[in-house]
Coordinates of C-alpha atoms (C1' of nucleotides) in Angstrom, one line a residue:
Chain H
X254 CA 0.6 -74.8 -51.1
X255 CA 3.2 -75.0 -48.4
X256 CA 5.4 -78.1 -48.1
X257 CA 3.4 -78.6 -44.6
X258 CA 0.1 -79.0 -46.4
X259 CA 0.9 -80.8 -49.4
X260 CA -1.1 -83.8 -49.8
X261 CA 1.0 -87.4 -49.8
X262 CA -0.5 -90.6 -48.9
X263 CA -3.4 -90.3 -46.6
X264 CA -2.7 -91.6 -43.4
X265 CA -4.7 -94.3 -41.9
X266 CA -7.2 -93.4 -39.2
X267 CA -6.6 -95.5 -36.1
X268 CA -10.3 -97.5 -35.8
X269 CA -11.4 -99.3 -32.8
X270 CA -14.2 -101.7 -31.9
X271 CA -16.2 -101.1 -29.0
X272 CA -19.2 -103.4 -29.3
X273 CA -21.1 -102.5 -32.4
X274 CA -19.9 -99.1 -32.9
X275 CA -16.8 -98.2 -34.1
X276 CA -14.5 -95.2 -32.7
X277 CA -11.9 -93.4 -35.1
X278 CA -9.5 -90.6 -34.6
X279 CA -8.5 -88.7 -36.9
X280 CA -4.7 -87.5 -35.5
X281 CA -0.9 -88.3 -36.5
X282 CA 0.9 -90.0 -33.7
X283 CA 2.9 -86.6 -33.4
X284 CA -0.4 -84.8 -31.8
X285 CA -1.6 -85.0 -28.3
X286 CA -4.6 -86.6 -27.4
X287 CA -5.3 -86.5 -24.1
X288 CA -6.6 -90.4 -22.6
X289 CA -9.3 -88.7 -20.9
X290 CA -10.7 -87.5 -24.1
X291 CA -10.0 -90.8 -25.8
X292 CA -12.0 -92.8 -22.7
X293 CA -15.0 -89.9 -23.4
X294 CA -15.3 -90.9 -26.6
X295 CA -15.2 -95.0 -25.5
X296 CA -17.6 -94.3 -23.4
X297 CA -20.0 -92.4 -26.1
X298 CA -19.4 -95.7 -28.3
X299 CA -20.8 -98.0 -25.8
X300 CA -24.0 -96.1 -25.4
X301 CA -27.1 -97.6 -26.2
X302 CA -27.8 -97.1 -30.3
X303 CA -24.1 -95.7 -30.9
X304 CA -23.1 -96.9 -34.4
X305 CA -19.5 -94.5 -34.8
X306 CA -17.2 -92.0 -33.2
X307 CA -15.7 -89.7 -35.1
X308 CA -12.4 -88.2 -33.0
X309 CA -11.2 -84.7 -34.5
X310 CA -7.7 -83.8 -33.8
X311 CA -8.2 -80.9 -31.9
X312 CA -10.2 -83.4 -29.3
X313 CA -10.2 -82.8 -25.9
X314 CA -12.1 -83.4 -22.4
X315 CA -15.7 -82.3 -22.5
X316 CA -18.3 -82.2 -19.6
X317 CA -19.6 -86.1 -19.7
X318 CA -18.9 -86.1 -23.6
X319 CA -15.6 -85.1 -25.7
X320 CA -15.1 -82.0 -27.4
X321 CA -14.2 -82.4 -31.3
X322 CA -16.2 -85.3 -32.2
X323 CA -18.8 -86.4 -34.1
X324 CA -21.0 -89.1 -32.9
X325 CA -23.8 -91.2 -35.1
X326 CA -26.5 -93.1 -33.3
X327 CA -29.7 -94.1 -33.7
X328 CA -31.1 -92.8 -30.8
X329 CA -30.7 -88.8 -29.5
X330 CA -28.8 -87.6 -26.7
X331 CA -29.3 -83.8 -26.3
X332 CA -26.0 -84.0 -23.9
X333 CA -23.8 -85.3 -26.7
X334 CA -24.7 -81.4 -28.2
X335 CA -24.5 -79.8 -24.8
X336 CA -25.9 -76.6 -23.6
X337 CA -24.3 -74.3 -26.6
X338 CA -26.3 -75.7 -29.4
X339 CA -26.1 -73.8 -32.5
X340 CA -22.6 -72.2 -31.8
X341 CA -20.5 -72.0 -34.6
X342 CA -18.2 -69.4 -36.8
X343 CA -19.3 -67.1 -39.3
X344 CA -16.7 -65.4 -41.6
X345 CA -17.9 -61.6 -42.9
X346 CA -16.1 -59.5 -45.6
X347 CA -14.7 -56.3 -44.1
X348 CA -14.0 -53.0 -46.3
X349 CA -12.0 -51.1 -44.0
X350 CA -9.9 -47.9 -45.4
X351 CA -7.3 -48.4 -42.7
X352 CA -6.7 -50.9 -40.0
X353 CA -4.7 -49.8 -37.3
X354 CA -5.3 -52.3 -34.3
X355 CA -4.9 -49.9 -31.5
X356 CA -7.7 -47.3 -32.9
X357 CA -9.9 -50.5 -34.0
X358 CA -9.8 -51.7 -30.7
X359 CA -11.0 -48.9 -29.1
X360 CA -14.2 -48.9 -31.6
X361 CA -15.1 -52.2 -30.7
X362 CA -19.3 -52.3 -29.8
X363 CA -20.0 -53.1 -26.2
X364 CA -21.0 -57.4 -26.6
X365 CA -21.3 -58.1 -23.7
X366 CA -24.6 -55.5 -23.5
X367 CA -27.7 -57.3 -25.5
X368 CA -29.6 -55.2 -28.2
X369 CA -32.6 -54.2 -26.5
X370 CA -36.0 -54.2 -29.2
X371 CA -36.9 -51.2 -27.4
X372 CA -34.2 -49.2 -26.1
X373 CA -32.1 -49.7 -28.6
X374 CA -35.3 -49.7 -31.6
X375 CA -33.0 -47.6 -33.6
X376 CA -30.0 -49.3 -33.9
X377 CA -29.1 -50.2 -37.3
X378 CA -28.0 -54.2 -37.0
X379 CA -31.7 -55.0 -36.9
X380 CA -31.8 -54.9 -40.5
X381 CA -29.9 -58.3 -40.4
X382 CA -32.8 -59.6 -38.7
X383 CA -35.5 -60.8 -41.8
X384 CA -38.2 -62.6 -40.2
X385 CA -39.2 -63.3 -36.3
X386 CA -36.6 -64.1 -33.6
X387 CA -36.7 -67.6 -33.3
X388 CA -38.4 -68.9 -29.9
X389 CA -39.4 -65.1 -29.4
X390 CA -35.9 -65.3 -27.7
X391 CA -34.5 -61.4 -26.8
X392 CA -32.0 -62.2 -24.1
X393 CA -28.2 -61.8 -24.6
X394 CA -29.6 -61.1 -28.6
X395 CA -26.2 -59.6 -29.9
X396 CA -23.7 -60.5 -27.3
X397 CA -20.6 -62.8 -28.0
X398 CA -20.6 -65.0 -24.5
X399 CA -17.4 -66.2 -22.5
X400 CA -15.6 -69.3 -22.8
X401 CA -13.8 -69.5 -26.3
X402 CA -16.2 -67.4 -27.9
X403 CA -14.7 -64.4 -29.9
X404 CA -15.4 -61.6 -32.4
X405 CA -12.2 -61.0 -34.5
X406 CA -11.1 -58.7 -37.2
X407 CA -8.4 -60.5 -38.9
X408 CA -6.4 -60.2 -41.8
X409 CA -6.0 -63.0 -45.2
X410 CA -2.4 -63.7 -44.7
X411 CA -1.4 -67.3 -46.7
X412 CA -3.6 -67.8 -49.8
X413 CA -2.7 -71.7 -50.5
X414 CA -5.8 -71.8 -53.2
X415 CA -5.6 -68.8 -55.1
X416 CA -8.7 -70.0 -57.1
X417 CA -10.8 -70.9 -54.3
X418 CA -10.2 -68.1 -52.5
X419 CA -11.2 -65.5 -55.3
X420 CA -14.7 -67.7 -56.0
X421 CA -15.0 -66.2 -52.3
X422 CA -14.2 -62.9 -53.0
X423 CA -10.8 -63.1 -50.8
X424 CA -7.6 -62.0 -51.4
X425 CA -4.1 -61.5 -49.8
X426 CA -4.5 -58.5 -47.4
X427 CA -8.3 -58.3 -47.7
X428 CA -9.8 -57.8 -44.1
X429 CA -12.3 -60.4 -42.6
X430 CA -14.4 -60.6 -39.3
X431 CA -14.9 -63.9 -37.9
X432 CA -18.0 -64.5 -35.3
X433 CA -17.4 -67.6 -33.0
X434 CA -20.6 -67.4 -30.9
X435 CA -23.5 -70.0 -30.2
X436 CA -27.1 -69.5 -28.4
X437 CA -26.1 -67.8 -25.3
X438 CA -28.7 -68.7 -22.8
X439 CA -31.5 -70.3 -25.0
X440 CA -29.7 -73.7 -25.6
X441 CA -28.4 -74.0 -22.5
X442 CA -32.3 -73.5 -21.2
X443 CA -33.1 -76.2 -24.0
X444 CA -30.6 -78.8 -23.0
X445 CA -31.6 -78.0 -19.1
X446 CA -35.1 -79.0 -19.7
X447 CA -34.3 -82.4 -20.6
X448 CA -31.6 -83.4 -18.2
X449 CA -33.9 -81.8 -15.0
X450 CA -36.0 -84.7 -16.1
X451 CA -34.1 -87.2 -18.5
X452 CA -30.3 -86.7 -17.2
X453 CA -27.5 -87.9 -19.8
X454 CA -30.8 -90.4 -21.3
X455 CA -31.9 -90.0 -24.8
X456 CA -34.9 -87.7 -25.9
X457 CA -38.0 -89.7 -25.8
X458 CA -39.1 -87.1 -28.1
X459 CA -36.8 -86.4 -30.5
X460 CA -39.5 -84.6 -32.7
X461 CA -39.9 -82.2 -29.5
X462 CA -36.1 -81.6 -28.9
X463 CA -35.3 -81.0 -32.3
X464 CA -38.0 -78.5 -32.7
X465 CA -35.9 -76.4 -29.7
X466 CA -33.1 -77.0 -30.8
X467 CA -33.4 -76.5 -34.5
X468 CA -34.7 -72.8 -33.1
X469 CA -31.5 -72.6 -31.3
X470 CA -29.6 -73.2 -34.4
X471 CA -31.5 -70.6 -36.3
X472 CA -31.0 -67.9 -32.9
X473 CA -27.2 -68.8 -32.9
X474 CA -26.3 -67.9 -37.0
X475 CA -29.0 -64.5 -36.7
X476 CA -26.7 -63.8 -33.6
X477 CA -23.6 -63.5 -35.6
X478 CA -24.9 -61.7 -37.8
X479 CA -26.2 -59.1 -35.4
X480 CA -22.9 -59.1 -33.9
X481 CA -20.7 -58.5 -37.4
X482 CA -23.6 -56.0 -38.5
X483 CA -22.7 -54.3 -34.8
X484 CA -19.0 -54.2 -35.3
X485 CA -19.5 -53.2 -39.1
X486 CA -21.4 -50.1 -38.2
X487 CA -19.5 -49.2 -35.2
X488 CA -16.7 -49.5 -37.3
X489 CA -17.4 -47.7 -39.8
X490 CA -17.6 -50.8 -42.7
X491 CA -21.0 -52.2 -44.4
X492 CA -22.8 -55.1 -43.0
X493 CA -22.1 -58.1 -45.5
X494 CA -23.3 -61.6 -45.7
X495 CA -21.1 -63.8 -44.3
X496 CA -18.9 -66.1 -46.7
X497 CA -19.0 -69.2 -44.5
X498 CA -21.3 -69.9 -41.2
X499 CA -20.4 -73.7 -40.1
X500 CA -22.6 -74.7 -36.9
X501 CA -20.1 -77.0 -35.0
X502 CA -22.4 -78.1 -32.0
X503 CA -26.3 -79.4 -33.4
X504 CA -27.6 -82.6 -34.3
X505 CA -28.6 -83.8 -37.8
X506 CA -30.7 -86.5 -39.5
X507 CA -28.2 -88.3 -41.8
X508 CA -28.1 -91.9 -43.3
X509 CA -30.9 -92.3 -41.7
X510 CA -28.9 -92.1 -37.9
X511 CA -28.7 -88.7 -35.5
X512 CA -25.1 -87.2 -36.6
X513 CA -24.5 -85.2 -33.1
X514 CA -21.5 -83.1 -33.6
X515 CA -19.9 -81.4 -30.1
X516 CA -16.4 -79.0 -31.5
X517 CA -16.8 -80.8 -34.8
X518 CA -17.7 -78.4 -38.0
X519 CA -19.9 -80.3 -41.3
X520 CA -17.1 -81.5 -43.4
X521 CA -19.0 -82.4 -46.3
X522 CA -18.1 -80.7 -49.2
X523 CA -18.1 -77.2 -47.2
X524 CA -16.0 -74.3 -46.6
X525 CA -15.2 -73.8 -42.8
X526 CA -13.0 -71.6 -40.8
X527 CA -11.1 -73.7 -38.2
X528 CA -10.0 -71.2 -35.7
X529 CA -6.5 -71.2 -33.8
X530 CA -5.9 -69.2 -30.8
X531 CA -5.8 -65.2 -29.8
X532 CA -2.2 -64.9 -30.8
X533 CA -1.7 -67.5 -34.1
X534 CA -3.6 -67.2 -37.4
X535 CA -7.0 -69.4 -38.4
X536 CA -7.7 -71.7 -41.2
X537 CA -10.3 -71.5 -43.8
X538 CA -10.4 -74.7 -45.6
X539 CA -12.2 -76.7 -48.2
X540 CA -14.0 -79.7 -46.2
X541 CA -14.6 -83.0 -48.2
X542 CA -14.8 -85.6 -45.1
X543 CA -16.5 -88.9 -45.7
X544 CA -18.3 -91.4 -43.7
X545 CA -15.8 -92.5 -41.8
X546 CA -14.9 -89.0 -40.5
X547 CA -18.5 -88.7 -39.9
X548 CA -18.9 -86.2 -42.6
X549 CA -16.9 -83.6 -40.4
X550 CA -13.7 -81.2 -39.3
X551 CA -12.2 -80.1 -36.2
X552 CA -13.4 -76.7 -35.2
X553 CA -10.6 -75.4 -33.9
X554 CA -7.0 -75.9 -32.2
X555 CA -8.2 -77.7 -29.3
X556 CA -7.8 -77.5 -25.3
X557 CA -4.4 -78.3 -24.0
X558 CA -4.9 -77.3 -21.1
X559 CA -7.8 -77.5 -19.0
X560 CA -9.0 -73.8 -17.8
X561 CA -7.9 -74.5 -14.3
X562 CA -4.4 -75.4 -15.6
X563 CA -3.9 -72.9 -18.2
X564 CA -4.6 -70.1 -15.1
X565 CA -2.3 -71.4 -12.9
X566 CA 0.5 -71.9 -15.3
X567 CA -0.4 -68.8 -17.7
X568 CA 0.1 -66.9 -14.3
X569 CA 3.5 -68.0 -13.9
X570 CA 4.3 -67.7 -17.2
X571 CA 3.0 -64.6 -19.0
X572 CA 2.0 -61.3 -17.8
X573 CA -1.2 -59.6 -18.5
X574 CA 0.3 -57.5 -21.3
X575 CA 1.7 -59.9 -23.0
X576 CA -1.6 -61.5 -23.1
X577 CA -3.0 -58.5 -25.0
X578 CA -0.4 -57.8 -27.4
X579 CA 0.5 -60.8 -29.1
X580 CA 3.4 -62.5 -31.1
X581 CA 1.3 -61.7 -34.5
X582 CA 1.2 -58.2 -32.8
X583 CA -3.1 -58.3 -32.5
X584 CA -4.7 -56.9 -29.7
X585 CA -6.6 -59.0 -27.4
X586 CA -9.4 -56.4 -25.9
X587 CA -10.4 -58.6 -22.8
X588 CA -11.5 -57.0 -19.2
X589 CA -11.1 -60.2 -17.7
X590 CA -7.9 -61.1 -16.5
X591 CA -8.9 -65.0 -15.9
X592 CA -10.7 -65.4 -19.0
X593 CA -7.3 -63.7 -20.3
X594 CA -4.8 -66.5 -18.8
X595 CA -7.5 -69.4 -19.7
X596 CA -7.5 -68.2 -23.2
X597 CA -4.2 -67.7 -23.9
X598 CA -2.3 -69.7 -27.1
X599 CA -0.2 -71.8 -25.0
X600 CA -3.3 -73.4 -23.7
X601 CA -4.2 -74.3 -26.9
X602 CA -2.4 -76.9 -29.4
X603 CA -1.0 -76.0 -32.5
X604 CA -3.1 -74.9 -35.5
X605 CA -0.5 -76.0 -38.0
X606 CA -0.8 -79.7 -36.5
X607 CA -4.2 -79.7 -36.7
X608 CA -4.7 -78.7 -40.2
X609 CA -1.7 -80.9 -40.6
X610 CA -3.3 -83.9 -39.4
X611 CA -6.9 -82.6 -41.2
X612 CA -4.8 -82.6 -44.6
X613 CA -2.9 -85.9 -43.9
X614 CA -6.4 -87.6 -43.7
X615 CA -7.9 -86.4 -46.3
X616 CA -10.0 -84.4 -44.8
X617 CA -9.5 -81.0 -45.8
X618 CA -7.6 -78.6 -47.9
X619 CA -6.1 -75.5 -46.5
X620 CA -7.5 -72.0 -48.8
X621 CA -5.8 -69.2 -46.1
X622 CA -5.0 -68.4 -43.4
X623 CA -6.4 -65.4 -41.2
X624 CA -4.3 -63.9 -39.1
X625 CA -5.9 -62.0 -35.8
X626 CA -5.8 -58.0 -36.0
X627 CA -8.2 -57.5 -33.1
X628 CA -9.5 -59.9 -31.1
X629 CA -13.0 -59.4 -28.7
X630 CA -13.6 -61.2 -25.8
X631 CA -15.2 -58.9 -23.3
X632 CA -15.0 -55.4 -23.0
X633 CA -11.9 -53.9 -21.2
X634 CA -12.9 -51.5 -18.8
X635 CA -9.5 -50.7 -17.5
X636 CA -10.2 -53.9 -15.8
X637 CA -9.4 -54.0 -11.6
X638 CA -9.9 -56.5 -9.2
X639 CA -13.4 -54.2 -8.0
X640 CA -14.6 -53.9 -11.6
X641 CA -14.0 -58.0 -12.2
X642 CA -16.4 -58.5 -9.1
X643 CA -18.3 -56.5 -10.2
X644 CA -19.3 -57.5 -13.7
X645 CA -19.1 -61.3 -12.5
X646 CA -22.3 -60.2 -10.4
X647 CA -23.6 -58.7 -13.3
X648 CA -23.6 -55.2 -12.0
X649 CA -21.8 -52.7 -14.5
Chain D
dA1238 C1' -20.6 -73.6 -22.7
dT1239 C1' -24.4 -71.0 -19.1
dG1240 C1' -28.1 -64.8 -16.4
dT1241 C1' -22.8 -70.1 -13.5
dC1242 C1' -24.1 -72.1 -6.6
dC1243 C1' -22.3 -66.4 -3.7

DNA sequence: ATGTCC
């Protein structure tokens, strides 16, 4: 374990009061939080049956509700979740003879087109898929999304737990694919439903929403492994089972209180990948957050920068191909130039402070690091100005 | 985040 991550004395959590609930975050003095995010997660507190914030260090600004929390109440609010429920990361083994990014790259499945059930009947990822689709929901099955969402092949780089690692069948040098992906267009239709009649209130039927959303859930894990059993094949490797699939937006029944965690990944005893940017390695660590922490970890290295921001400075600042070849030397394969410059590292945080302030809390306990070989965002069509109108209308 | 308000 590196001098970075060894555990000393945990440091204390700074708690607030703000009512009857309680908010705490979870980040060292030394990391950014931005007040905006801090005032979100205030505002969460004083809702009506809030009983404790959780505040992950890779918080930031979310739409009404913060990003990298978790958030216990006694009543549900489907917005605390947001429209991507069920998105998480899944973690598959990779068997790849060679691993050259530039020919990888160029192998990479189309996932931005959905499977079809009929046109594409033969297509051997459906094996993945056991039993029905759940809410009969075909639409964008096998796609990846925008936003943050990616599909990387990456390789183990720092093993800090040796042990742990091997009880997971990794090693230094083996090949992973990591699926960051939720449930595309069905959640968002879920979480639409209430607010057209409820807004930001609670579900007055929290048996109904969770029957939606628990099939959202179930839609976003089968989707990642579609996608990895997609990649696998056009790659050339064997679909696996994935060694960790942590949902970081859902809401669960715990203690007795709904647990609703937005950017925050089940900390309870789990193993989780905690993914950093296209450009610096991941995470994969051994969760073991209490109550305090609401049972979770952050999800990832955080916004820095909000997408309008990271545009306008990541044009002055970087060009397009540095963007796509980055300091790990990974490719980024990504047709979309603004997508490119809103994604890029520098409008992230730091991973290493993250994990940093994670370890320094108790939280969790680094097992490796992954570090990016080929990263997927959408599929590079020799990308001009024509072909980005284009596909934003949907025509390809 | 999202078949996104074109």
């Amino acid at each position: 374990m590196s001098q970075q991550h060894s555990r000393q004395e945990s440091l204390p959590p700074s708690t607030t009061a703000v009512g009857p609930a309680t908010v705490t975050v979870f980040a060292s003095p030394a990391s950014w939080i931005e007040s905006d995010a801090l005032a979100q997660c205030h505002q969460v507190a004083a809702l009506d049956g809030m009983t404790h914030v959780a505040a992950m260090p890779d918080l930031h600004p979310g739409k009404g509700a913060p990003i990298g929390a978790a958030m216990a109440s006694t009543v549900l609010y489907p917005f605390l979740v947001g429209s991507d429920i069920g998105c998480g990361i899944a973690v598959f083994p990779m068997k790849l003879k060679r691993a050259v990014p530039e020919k990888l790259a160029a192998r990479f499945p189309d996932l931005d087109r959905a499977l079809d059930p009929e046109r594409d009947a033969d297509d051997p990822a459906w094996a993945v898929v056991k039993g029905d689709i759940p809410a009969g929901h075909v639409e964008g099955l096998g796609t990846v999304g925008r936003g943050n969402h990616f599909v990387e092949l990456a390789r183990i780089g720092t093993v800090f737990d040796p042990g742990h690692a091997s009880r997971l069948g990794l090693a230094d040098g083996d090949l992973v694919l990591i699926v960051h992906s939720g449930s595309r267009g069905l959640g968002e239709r879920i979480l639409r439903a209430h607010t057209a009649v409820h807004g930001a209130g609670p579900a007055p039927d929290p048996g109904a929403y969770l029957a939606m959303h628990d099939d959202a859930v179930r839609w976003g894990s089968l989707n990642r492994r579609l996608m990895a059993a997609r990649v696998a094949h056009a790659l050339g490797a064997e679909p696996a089972e994935p060694l960790v699939d942590q949902c970081h937006n859902l809401v669960e029944i715990r203690d007795g209180v709904y647990l609703h965690r937005k950017g925050a990944a089940p900390g309870d005893g789990r193993d989780v990948l905690i993914a950093g940017t296209r450009g610096t390695p991941s995470y994969l660590v051994a969760a073991h957050a209490g109550p305090d922490a609401n049972h979770s970890v952050a999800h990832g290295a955080g916004r820095k920068m909000s997408r309008a921001d990271a545009l306008r400075r990541g044009r002055a600042k970087h060009t397009v191909e540095e963007l796509r070849r980055t300091p790990v030397g990974s490719l980024v394969v990504c047709g979309d130039r603004q997508l490119l410059f809103e994604e890029a590292p520098t409008a992230y945080k730091r991973i290493e402070q993250v994990i940093a302030d994670l370890v320094d809390h108790d939280l969790a306990t680094p097992v490796a690091t992954t570090v990016p070989l080929v990263t997927y965002k959408t599929p590079d069509l020799g990308s001009t100005p024509q072909r980005d109108q284009r596909r934003k209308r949907g025509r390809r």
